């Protein structure tokens, strides 16, 4: 995903200068927030999912997710994720099995993608 890469004499910065990690870079934590290596703003996201995809959600976010609601075969949880095309693609692969509750910006982006797809069919 990098374009126009060139080598420079500039010294690399320590990761604590450009991330929230101070003592060590937590790869598992970073990967749980970044989707397909797309960058974006770190945002709290609330999702409502069918129980059928609980295993996939745990695979993605780890078993440390805190389920805030569980009823009628669905569960809801909050997590932090980087808002990006990668996140949108990950969410859309589940179709109607997952709903973005918040933020509204992400809901709007998903609606836009669905509308564009609907034009094709």
PDB file of C-alpha atoms in Angstrom:
ATOM      1  CA  UNK A   1       0.000   0.000   0.000  1.00  0.00           C
ATOM      2  CA  UNK A   2       2.991   2.304   0.089  1.00  0.00           C
ATOM      3  CA  UNK A   3       3.670   4.422  -2.973  1.00  0.00           C
ATOM      4  CA  UNK A   4       6.719   6.436  -3.994  1.00  0.00           C
ATOM      5  CA  UNK A   5       8.909   4.919  -1.293  1.00  0.00           C
ATOM      6  CA  UNK A   6      12.446   6.208  -1.008  1.00  0.00           C
ATOM      7  CA  UNK A   7      15.295   5.731   1.421  1.00  0.00           C
ATOM      8  CA  UNK A   8      16.340   8.749   3.503  1.00  0.00           C
ATOM      9  CA  UNK A   9      18.971   9.516   6.112  1.00  0.00           C
ATOM     10  CA  UNK A  10      16.283  10.510   8.627  1.00  0.00           C
ATOM     11  CA  UNK A  11      16.394   8.606  11.913  1.00  0.00           C
ATOM     12  CA  UNK A  12      13.343   6.480  12.679  1.00  0.00           C
ATOM     13  CA  UNK A  13      11.141   7.706  15.526  1.00  0.00           C
ATOM     14  CA  UNK A  14      10.330   5.516  18.499  1.00  0.00           C
ATOM     15  CA  UNK A  15       6.811   4.060  18.274  1.00  0.00           C
ATOM     16  CA  UNK A  16       5.751   5.875  21.464  1.00  0.00           C
ATOM     17  CA  UNK A  17       6.122   9.176  19.580  1.00  0.00           C
ATOM     18  CA  UNK A  18       3.430   8.250  17.070  1.00  0.00           C
ATOM     19  CA  UNK A  19       1.164   5.750  18.877  1.00  0.00           C
ATOM     20  CA  UNK A  20      -0.507   5.104  22.210  1.00  0.00           C
ATOM     21  CA  UNK A  21       1.985   2.344  23.034  1.00  0.00           C
ATOM     22  CA  UNK A  22       4.678   3.407  25.501  1.00  0.00           C
ATOM     23  CA  UNK A  23       6.621   0.395  26.803  1.00  0.00           C
ATOM     24  CA  UNK A  24       6.156  -2.057  23.969  1.00  0.00           C
ATOM     25  CA  UNK A  25       4.292  -2.221  20.680  1.00  0.00           C
ATOM     26  CA  UNK A  26       1.286  -4.499  21.235  1.00  0.00           C
ATOM     27  CA  UNK A  27       0.865  -6.209  17.878  1.00  0.00           C
ATOM     28  CA  UNK A  28      -2.276  -8.142  18.873  1.00  0.00           C
ATOM     29  CA  UNK A  29      -3.981  -4.974  20.113  1.00  0.00           C
ATOM     30  CA  UNK A  30      -3.023  -3.050  16.969  1.00  0.00           C
ATOM     31  CA  UNK A  31      -4.236  -5.816  14.646  1.00  0.00           C
ATOM     32  CA  UNK A  32      -7.584  -5.992  16.476  1.00  0.00           C
ATOM     33  CA  UNK A  33      -8.146  -2.311  15.621  1.00  0.00           C
ATOM     34  CA  UNK A  34      -6.649  -2.092  12.112  1.00  0.00           C
ATOM     35  CA  UNK A  35      -8.396  -3.889   9.276  1.00  0.00           C
ATOM     36  CA  UNK A  36      -6.317  -5.088   6.330  1.00  0.00           C
ATOM     37  CA  UNK A  37      -3.612  -2.596   7.335  1.00  0.00           C
ATOM     38  CA  UNK A  38      -5.769   0.439   6.456  1.00  0.00           C
ATOM     39  CA  UNK A  39      -5.176   3.453   8.666  1.00  0.00           C
ATOM     40  CA  UNK A  40      -7.846   5.759  10.033  1.00  0.00           C
ATOM     41  CA  UNK A  41      -9.113   7.556  13.104  1.00  0.00           C
ATOM     42  CA  UNK A  42      -9.365   5.392  16.215  1.00  0.00           C
ATOM     43  CA  UNK A  43     -13.050   5.471  17.146  1.00  0.00           C
ATOM     44  CA  UNK A  44     -15.381   3.645  19.495  1.00  0.00           C
ATOM     45  CA  UNK A  45     -17.683   1.429  17.451  1.00  0.00           C
ATOM     46  CA  UNK A  46     -20.804  -0.344  18.652  1.00  0.00           C
ATOM     47  CA  UNK A  47     -21.946  -3.397  16.704  1.00  0.00           C
ATOM     48  CA  UNK A  48     -25.032  -5.603  16.984  1.00  0.00           C
ATOM     49  CA  UNK A  49     -24.531  -9.114  15.622  1.00  0.00           C
ATOM     50  CA  UNK A  50     -26.367 -12.377  15.147  1.00  0.00           C
ATOM     51  CA  UNK A  51     -25.161 -15.064  17.566  1.00  0.00           C
ATOM     52  CA  UNK A  52     -24.137 -17.130  14.527  1.00  0.00           C
ATOM     53  CA  UNK A  53     -21.059 -14.925  14.001  1.00  0.00           C
ATOM     54  CA  UNK A  54     -19.888 -14.743  17.630  1.00  0.00           C
ATOM     55  CA  UNK A  55     -16.883 -16.953  16.855  1.00  0.00           C
ATOM     56  CA  UNK A  56     -15.764 -14.699  13.981  1.00  0.00           C
ATOM     57  CA  UNK A  57     -16.143 -11.625  16.207  1.00  0.00           C
ATOM     58  CA  UNK A  58     -14.047 -13.235  18.937  1.00  0.00           C
ATOM     59  CA  UNK A  59     -11.439 -14.277  16.337  1.00  0.00           C
ATOM     60  CA  UNK A  60     -11.209 -10.642  15.233  1.00  0.00           C
ATOM     61  CA  UNK A  61     -11.443  -8.774  18.525  1.00  0.00           C
ATOM     62  CA  UNK A  62     -10.342 -11.497  20.997  1.00  0.00           C
ATOM     63  CA  UNK A  63     -12.324 -13.006  23.808  1.00  0.00           C
ATOM     64  CA  UNK A  64     -11.867  -9.800  25.803  1.00  0.00           C
ATOM     65  CA  UNK A  65     -14.847  -8.095  24.161  1.00  0.00           C
ATOM     66  CA  UNK A  66     -17.442  -6.874  26.608  1.00  0.00           C
ATOM     67  CA  UNK A  67     -20.934  -7.834  25.460  1.00  0.00           C
ATOM     68  CA  UNK A  68     -23.309  -5.059  26.526  1.00  0.00           C
ATOM     69  CA  UNK A  69     -26.569  -6.583  25.330  1.00  0.00           C
ATOM     70  CA  UNK A  70     -27.809 -10.061  24.496  1.00  0.00           C
ATOM     71  CA  UNK A  71     -31.354 -10.850  23.359  1.00  0.00           C
ATOM     72  CA  UNK A  72     -33.383 -12.468  20.570  1.00  0.00           C
ATOM     73  CA  UNK A  73     -30.384 -14.330  19.145  1.00  0.00           C
ATOM     74  CA  UNK A  74     -28.270 -11.164  18.906  1.00  0.00           C
ATOM     75  CA  UNK A  75     -25.499  -9.584  20.934  1.00  0.00           C
ATOM     76  CA  UNK A  76     -24.061  -6.082  20.989  1.00  0.00           C
ATOM     77  CA  UNK A  77     -20.604  -4.918  21.985  1.00  0.00           C
ATOM     78  CA  UNK A  78     -18.338  -1.888  21.822  1.00  0.00           C
ATOM     79  CA  UNK A  79     -14.757  -1.801  20.692  1.00  0.00           C
ATOM     80  CA  UNK A  80     -12.234   0.665  19.342  1.00  0.00           C
ATOM     81  CA  UNK A  81     -11.332   0.380  15.669  1.00  0.00           C
ATOM     82  CA  UNK A  82      -9.680   2.462  12.971  1.00  0.00           C
ATOM     83  CA  UNK A  83     -12.389   3.853  10.659  1.00  0.00           C
ATOM     84  CA  UNK A  84     -11.280   2.776   7.206  1.00  0.00           C
ATOM     85  CA  UNK A  85     -12.160   1.011   3.976  1.00  0.00           C
ATOM     86  CA  UNK A  86     -10.751  -2.134   5.565  1.00  0.00           C
ATOM     87  CA  UNK A  87     -13.254  -1.953   8.435  1.00  0.00           C
ATOM     88  CA  UNK A  88     -16.136  -1.324   6.022  1.00  0.00           C
ATOM     89  CA  UNK A  89     -15.131  -4.346   3.940  1.00  0.00           C
ATOM     90  CA  UNK A  90     -14.850  -6.543   7.028  1.00  0.00           C
ATOM     91  CA  UNK A  91     -18.311  -5.472   8.224  1.00  0.00           C
ATOM     92  CA  UNK A  92     -19.962  -5.882   4.828  1.00  0.00           C
ATOM     93  CA  UNK A  93     -18.771  -9.466   4.436  1.00  0.00           C
ATOM     94  CA  UNK A  94     -21.311 -10.416   7.118  1.00  0.00           C
ATOM     95  CA  UNK A  95     -24.267  -8.812   5.334  1.00  0.00           C
ATOM     96  CA  UNK A  96     -27.374  -8.696   7.532  1.00  0.00           C
ATOM     97  CA  UNK A  97     -25.630 -10.606  10.343  1.00  0.00           C
ATOM     98  CA  UNK A  98     -23.973  -7.434  11.631  1.00  0.00           C
ATOM     99  CA  UNK A  99     -25.289  -3.905  12.173  1.00  0.00           C
ATOM    100  CA  UNK A 100     -23.302  -0.784  12.976  1.00  0.00           C
ATOM    101  CA  UNK A 101     -25.101   0.924  15.850  1.00  0.00           C
ATOM    102  CA  UNK A 102     -22.588   3.753  16.117  1.00  0.00           C
ATOM    103  CA  UNK A 103     -20.903   5.960  15.081  1.00  0.00           C
ATOM    104  CA  UNK A 104     -23.376   7.511  12.652  1.00  0.00           C
ATOM    105  CA  UNK A 105     -20.510   8.376  10.287  1.00  0.00           C
ATOM    106  CA  UNK A 106     -19.724   4.680   9.837  1.00  0.00           C
ATOM    107  CA  UNK A 107     -23.437   3.799   9.429  1.00  0.00           C
ATOM    108  CA  UNK A 108     -23.650   6.416   6.657  1.00  0.00           C
ATOM    109  CA  UNK A 109     -20.578   5.050   4.895  1.00  0.00           C
ATOM    110  CA  UNK A 110     -22.039   1.523   4.963  1.00  0.00           C
ATOM    111  CA  UNK A 111     -25.374   2.805   3.602  1.00  0.00           C
ATOM    112  CA  UNK A 112     -23.490   4.544   0.786  1.00  0.00           C
ATOM    113  CA  UNK A 113     -21.617   1.367  -0.128  1.00  0.00           C
ATOM    114  CA  UNK A 114     -24.865  -0.632  -0.128  1.00  0.00           C
ATOM    115  CA  UNK A 115     -26.551   1.967  -2.352  1.00  0.00           C
ATOM    116  CA  UNK A 116     -23.673   1.842  -4.840  1.00  0.00           C
ATOM    117  CA  UNK A 117     -23.795  -1.964  -4.879  1.00  0.00           C
ATOM    118  CA  UNK A 118     -27.581  -1.925  -5.366  1.00  0.00           C
ATOM    119  CA  UNK A 119     -27.131   0.156  -8.528  1.00  0.00           C
ATOM    120  CA  UNK A 120     -25.152  -2.724 -10.036  1.00  0.00           C
ATOM    121  CA  UNK A 121     -27.923  -5.223  -9.452  1.00  0.00           C
TER     122      UNK A 121
END
